[in-house]
Coordinates of N, CA and C in Angstrom, one line a residue:
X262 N -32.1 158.5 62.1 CA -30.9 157.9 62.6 C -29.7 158.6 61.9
X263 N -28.6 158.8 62.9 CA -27.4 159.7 62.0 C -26.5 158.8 62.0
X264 N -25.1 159.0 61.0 CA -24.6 158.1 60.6 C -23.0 159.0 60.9
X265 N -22.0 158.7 61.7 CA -21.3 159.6 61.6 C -19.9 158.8 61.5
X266 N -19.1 159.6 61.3 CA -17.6 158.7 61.0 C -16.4 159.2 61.8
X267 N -15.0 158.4 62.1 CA -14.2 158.7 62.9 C -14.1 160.1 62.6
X268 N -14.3 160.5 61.9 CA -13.0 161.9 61.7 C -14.6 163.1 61.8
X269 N -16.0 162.7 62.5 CA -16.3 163.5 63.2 C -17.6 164.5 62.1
X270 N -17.4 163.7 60.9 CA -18.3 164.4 60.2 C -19.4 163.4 60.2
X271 N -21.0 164.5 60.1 CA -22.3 163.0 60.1 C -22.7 163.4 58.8
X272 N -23.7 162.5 58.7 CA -24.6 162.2 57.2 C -26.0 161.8 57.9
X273 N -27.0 161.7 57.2 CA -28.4 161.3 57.8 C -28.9 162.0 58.0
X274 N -29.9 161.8 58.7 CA -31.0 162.6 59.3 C -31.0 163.3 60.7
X275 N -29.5 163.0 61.5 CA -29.4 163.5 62.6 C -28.4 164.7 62.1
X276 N -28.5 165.9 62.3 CA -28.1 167.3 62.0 C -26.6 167.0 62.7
X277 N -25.6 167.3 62.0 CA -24.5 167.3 63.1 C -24.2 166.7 64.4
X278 N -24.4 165.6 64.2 CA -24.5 164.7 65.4 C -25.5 165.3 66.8
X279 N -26.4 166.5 66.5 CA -27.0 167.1 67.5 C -28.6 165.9 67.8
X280 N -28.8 165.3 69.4 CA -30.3 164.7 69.2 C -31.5 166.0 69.3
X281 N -32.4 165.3 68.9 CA -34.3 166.0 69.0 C -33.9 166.3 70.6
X282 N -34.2 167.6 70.9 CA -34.7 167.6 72.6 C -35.9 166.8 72.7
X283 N -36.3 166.4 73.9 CA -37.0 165.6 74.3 C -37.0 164.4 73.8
X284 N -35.9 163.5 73.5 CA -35.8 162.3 72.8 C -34.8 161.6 73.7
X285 N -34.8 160.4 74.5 CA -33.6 159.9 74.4 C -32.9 159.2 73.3
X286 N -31.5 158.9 73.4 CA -31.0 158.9 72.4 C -30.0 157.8 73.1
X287 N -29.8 156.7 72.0 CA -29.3 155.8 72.2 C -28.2 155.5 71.0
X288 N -26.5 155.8 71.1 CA -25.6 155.7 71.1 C -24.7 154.1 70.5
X289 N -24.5 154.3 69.1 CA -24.0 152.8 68.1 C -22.7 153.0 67.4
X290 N -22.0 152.5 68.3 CA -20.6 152.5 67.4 C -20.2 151.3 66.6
X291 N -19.7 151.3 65.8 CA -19.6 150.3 64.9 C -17.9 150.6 64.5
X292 N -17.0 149.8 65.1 CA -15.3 149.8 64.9 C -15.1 148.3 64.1
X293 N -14.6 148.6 63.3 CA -13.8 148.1 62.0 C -12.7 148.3 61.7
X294 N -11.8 147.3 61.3 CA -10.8 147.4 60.2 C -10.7 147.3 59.3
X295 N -11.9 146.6 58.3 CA -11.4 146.8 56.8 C -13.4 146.4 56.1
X296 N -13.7 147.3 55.8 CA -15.0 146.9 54.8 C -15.0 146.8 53.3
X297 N -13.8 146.4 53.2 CA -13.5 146.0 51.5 C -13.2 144.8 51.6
X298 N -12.2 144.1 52.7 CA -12.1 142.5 52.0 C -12.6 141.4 53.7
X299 N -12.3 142.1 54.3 CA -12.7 141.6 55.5 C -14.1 140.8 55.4
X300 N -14.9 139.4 55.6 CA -16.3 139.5 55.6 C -16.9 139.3 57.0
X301 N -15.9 139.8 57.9 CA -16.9 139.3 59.2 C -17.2 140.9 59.6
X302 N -16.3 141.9 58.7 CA -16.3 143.5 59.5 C -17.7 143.9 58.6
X303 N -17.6 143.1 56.9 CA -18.9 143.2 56.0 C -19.9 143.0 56.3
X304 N -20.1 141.5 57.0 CA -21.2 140.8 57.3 C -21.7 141.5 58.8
X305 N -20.7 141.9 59.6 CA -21.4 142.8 60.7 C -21.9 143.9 60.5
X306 N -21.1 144.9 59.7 CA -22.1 145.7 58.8 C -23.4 145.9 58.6
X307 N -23.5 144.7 57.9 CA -24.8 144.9 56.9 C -25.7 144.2 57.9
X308 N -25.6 143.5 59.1 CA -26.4 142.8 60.0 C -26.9 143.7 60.7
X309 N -25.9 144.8 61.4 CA -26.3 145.8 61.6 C -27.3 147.1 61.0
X310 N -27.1 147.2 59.6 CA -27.8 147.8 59.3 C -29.3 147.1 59.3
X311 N -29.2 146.3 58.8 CA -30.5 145.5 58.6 C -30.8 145.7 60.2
X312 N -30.4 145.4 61.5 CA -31.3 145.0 62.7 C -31.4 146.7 63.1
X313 N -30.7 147.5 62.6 CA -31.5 149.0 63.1 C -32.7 149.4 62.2
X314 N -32.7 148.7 60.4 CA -33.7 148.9 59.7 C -35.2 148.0 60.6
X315 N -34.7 147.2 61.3 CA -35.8 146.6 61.8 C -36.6 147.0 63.3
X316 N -36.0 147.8 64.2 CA -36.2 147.7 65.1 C -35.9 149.6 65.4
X317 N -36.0 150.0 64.3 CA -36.3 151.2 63.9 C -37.4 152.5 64.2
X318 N -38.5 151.6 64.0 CA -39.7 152.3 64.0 C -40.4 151.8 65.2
X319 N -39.9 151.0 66.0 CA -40.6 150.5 67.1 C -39.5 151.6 68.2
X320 N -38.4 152.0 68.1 CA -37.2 153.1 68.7 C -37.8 154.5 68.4
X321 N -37.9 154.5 67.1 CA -38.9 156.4 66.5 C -40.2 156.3 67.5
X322 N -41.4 155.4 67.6 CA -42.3 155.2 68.1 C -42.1 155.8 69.6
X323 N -41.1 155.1 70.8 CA -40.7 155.4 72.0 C -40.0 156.7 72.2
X324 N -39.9 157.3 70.9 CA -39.2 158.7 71.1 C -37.8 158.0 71.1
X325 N -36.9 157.6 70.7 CA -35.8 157.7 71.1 C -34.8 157.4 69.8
X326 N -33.8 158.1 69.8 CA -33.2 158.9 68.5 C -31.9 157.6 68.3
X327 N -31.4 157.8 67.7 CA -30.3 156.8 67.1 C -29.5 157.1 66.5
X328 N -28.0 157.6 67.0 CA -27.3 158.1 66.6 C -26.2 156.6 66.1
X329 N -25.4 156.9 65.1 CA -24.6 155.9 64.5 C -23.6 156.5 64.1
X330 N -22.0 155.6 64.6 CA -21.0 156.3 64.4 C -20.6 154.8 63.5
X331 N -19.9 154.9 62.7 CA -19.2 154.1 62.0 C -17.5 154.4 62.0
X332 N -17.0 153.7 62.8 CA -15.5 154.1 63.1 C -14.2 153.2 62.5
X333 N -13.9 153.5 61.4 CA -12.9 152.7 60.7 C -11.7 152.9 61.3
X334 N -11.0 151.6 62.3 CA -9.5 152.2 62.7 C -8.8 151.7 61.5
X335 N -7.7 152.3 61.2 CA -6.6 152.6 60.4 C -5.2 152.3 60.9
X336 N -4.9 152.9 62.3 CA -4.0 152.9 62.9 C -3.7 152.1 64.1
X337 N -2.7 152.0 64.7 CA -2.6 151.9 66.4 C -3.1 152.7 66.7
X338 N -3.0 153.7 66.3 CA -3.2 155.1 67.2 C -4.5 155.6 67.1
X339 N -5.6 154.7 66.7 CA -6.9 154.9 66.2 C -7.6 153.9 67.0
X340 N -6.9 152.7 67.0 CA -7.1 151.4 68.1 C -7.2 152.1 69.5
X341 N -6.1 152.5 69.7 CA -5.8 152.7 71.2 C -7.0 154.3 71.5
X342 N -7.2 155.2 71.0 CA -7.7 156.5 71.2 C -9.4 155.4 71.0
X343 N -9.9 154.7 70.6 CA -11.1 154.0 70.5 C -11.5 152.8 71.7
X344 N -10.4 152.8 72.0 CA -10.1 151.3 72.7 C -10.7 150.4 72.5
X345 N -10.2 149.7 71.1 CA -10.3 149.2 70.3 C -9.8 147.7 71.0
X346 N -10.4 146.4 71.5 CA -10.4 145.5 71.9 C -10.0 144.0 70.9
X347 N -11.2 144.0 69.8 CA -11.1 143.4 68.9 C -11.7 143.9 67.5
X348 N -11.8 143.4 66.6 CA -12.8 143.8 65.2 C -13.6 142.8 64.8
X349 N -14.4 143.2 64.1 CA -15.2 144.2 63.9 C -16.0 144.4 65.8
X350 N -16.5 145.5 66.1 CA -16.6 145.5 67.7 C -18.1 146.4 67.4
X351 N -19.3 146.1 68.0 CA -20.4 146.5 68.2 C -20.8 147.4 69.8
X352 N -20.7 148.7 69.8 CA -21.0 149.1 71.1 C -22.4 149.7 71.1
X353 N -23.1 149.7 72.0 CA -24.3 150.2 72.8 C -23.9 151.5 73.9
X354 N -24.3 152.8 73.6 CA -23.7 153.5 74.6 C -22.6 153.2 75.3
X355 N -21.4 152.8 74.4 CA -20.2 152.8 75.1 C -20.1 151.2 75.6
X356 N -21.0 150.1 75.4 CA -21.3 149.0 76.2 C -20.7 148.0 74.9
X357 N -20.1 147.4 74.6 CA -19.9 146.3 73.8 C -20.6 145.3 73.8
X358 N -21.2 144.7 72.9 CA -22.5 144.2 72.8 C -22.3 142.4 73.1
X359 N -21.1 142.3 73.4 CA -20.4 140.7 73.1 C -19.1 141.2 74.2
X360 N -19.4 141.3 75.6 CA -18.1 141.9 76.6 C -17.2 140.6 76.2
X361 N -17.8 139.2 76.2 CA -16.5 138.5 76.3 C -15.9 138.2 75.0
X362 N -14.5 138.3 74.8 CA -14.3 138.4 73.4 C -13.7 137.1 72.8
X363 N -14.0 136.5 72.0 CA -13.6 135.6 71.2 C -13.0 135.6 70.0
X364 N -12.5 134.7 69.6 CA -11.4 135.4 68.1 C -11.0 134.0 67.6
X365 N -11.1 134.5 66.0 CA -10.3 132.7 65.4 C -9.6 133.4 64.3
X366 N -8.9 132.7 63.3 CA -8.1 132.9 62.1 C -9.3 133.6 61.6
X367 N -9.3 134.7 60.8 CA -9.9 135.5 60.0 C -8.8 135.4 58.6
X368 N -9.0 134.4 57.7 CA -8.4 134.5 56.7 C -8.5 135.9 55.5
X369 N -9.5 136.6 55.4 CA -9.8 137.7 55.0 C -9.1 138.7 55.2
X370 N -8.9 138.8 56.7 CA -7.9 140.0 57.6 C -6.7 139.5 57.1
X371 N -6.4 138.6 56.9 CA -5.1 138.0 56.8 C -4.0 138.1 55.1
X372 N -5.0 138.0 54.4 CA -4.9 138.5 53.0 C -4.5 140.0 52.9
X373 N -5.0 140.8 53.7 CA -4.6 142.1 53.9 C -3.8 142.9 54.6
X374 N -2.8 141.5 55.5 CA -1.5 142.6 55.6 C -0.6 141.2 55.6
X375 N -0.6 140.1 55.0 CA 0.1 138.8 54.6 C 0.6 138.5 55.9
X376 N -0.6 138.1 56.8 CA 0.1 137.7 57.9 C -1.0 136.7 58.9
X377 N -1.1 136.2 59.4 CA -2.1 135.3 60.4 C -2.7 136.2 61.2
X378 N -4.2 136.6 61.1 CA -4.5 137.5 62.1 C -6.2 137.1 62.6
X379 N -6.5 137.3 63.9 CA -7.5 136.9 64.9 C -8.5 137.4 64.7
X380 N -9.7 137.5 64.1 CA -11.0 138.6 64.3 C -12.0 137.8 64.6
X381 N -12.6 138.7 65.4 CA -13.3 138.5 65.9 C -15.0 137.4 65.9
X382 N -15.2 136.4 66.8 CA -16.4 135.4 66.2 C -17.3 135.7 67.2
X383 N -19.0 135.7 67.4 CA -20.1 136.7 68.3 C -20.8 135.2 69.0
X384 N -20.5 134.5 70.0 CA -21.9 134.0 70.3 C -22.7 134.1 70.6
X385 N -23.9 133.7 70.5 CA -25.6 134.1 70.8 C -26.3 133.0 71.0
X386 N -26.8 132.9 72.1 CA -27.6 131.5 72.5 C -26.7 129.8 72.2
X387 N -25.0 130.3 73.0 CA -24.7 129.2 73.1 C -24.3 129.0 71.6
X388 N -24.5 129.6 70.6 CA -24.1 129.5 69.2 C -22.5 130.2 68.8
X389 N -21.8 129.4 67.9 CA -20.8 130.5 67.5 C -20.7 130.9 65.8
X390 N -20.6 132.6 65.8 CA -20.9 132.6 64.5 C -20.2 133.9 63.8
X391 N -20.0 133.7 62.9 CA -18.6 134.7 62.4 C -19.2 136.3 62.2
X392 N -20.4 136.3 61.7 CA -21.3 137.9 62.3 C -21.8 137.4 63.1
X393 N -22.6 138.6 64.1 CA -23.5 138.8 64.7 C -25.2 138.6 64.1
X394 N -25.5 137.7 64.5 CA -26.5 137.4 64.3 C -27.8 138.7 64.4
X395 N -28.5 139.3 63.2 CA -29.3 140.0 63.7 C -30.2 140.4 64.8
X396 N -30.8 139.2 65.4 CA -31.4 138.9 66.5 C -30.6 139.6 67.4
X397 N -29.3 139.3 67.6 CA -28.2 138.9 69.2 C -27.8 141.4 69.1
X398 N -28.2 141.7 68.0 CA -27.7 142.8 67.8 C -29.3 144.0 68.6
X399 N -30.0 143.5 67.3 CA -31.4 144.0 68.3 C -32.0 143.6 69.9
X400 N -31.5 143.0 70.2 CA -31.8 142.0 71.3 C -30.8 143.3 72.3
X401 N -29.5 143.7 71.7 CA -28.6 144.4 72.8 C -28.9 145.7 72.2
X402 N -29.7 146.1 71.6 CA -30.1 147.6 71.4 C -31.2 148.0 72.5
X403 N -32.0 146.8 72.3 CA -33.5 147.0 73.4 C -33.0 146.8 75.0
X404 N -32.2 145.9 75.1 CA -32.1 145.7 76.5 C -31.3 147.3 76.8
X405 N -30.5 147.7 76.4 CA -29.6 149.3 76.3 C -30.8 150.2 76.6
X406 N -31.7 150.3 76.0 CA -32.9 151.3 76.4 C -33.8 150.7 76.6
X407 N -34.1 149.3 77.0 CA -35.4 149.8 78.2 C -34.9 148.7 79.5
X408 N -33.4 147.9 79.5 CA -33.8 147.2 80.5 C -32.2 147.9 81.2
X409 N -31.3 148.9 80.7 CA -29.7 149.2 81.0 C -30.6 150.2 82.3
X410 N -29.3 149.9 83.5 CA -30.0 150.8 84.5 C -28.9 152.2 84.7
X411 N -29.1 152.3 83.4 CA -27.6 153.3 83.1 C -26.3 153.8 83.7
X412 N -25.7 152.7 84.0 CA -24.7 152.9 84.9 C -23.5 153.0 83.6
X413 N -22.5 153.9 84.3 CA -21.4 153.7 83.3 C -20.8 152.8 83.1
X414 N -20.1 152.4 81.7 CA -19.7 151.4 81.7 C -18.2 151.1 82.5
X415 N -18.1 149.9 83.4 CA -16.7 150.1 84.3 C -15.7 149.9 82.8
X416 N -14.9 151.5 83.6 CA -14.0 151.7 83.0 C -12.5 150.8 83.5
X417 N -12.1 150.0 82.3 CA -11.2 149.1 83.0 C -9.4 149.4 82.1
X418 N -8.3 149.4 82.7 CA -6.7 149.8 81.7 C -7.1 149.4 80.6
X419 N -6.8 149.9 79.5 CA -6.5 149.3 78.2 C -5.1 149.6 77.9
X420 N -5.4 148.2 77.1 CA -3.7 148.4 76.6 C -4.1 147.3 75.2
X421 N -3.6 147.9 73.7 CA -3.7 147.7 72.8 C -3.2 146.0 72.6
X422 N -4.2 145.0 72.1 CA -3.9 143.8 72.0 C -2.9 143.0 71.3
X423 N -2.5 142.1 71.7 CA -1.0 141.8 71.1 C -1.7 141.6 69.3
X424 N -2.7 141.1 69.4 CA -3.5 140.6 68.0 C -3.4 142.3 67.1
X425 N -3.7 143.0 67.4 CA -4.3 144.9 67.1 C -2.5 144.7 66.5
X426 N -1.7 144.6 67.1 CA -0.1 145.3 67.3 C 0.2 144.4 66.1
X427 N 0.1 143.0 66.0 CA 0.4 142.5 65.1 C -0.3 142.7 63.6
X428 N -1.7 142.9 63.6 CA -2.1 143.7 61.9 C -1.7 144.4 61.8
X429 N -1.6 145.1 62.9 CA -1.2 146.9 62.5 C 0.4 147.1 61.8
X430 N 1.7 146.4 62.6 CA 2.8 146.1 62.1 C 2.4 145.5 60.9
X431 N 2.0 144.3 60.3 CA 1.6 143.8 59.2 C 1.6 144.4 58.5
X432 N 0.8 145.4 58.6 CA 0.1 146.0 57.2 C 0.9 147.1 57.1
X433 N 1.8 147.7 57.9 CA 2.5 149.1 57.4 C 3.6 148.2 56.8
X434 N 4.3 146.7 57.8 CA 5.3 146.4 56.5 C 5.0 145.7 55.5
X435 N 3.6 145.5 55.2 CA 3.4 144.7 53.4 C 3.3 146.2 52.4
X436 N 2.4 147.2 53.3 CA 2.4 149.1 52.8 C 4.7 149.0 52.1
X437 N 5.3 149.0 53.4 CA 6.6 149.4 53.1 C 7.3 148.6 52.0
X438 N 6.8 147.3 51.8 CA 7.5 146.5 50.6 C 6.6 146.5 49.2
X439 N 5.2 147.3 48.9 CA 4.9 147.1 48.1 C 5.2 148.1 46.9
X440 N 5.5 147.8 45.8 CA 6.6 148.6 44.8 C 5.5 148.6 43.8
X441 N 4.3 148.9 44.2 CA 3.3 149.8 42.7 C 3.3 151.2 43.7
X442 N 3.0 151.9 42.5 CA 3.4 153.4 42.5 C 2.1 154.0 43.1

């Protein structure tokens, strides 16, 4: 599994983001805003790690490679070039793993640029829950390779969320007023 980051550099076992020939390869983006105080961008994290630790060897088994991008936006301009919908956001070959999006007070996000902000909450089986439930993550890895009839995903306008515009303002003006050096 390779592990690779917005700015294009990988780590792991996958050589420069290159797959095994003869492998399909199935495609994990993982977009975040904050893995220091945030706990639903933490808890989806580590959910994710854990459901690729698990569903791992049964993917190596089928031949099929697993590439992992871990994409920290920073910016608007990192939002919008990602099209960046909500956070923390789970994709499957380009597929969002939760299309309909939901969102409540994320007090966490909020602490981090002093302002009221929306992140994102995953249901699964009728459940609502602030990560993604391990299950609801492997469940959208397998259906992606063995049940996706690989159509592209419809590409639909984006335009950066009023929720995205308001952390992002937030946080450059708490950045612009804070007076440690």
């Amino acid at each position: 599994m390779g592990c690779c980051s917005s700015a294009g550099k990988c780590c792991g076992n996958n050589k420069a983001g290159k797959s095994d020939p003869g492998k399909k390869e199935v495609q994990i983006d993982f977009l975040y805003l904050d893995l220091d105080v945030c706990d639903r961008c933490t808890g989806t994290w580590k959910n994710l790690e854990e459901a690729l630790s698990d569903v791992s060897k049964v993917l190596e088994a089928a031949g099929v490679n697993v590439v992992l991008n871990k994409i920290h936006i920073r910016t608007e301009e990192e939002a919008i070039k990602h099209q960046l919908v909500t956070s923390p956001t789970i994709r499957v070959n380009g597929r969002d793993i939760q299309m309909e999006v939901k969102e409540t007070q994320c007090d966490s996000c909020g602490s981090l640029c002093a302002e009221e902000v929306d992140c994102r909450v995953w249901v699964y089986d009728g459940v609502e829950y602030p990560v993604p439930p391990k299950a609801m993550i492997v469940d959208a890895i397998l259906k992606e390779v063995y049940g996706s009839d690989n159509k592209e995903a419809e590409a639909k306008p984006y335009s950066l969320p009023e929720n995205l515009k308001k952390f992002f303002q937030a946080l450059e003006q708490k950045k612009g007023n804070c007076s440690c050096s």
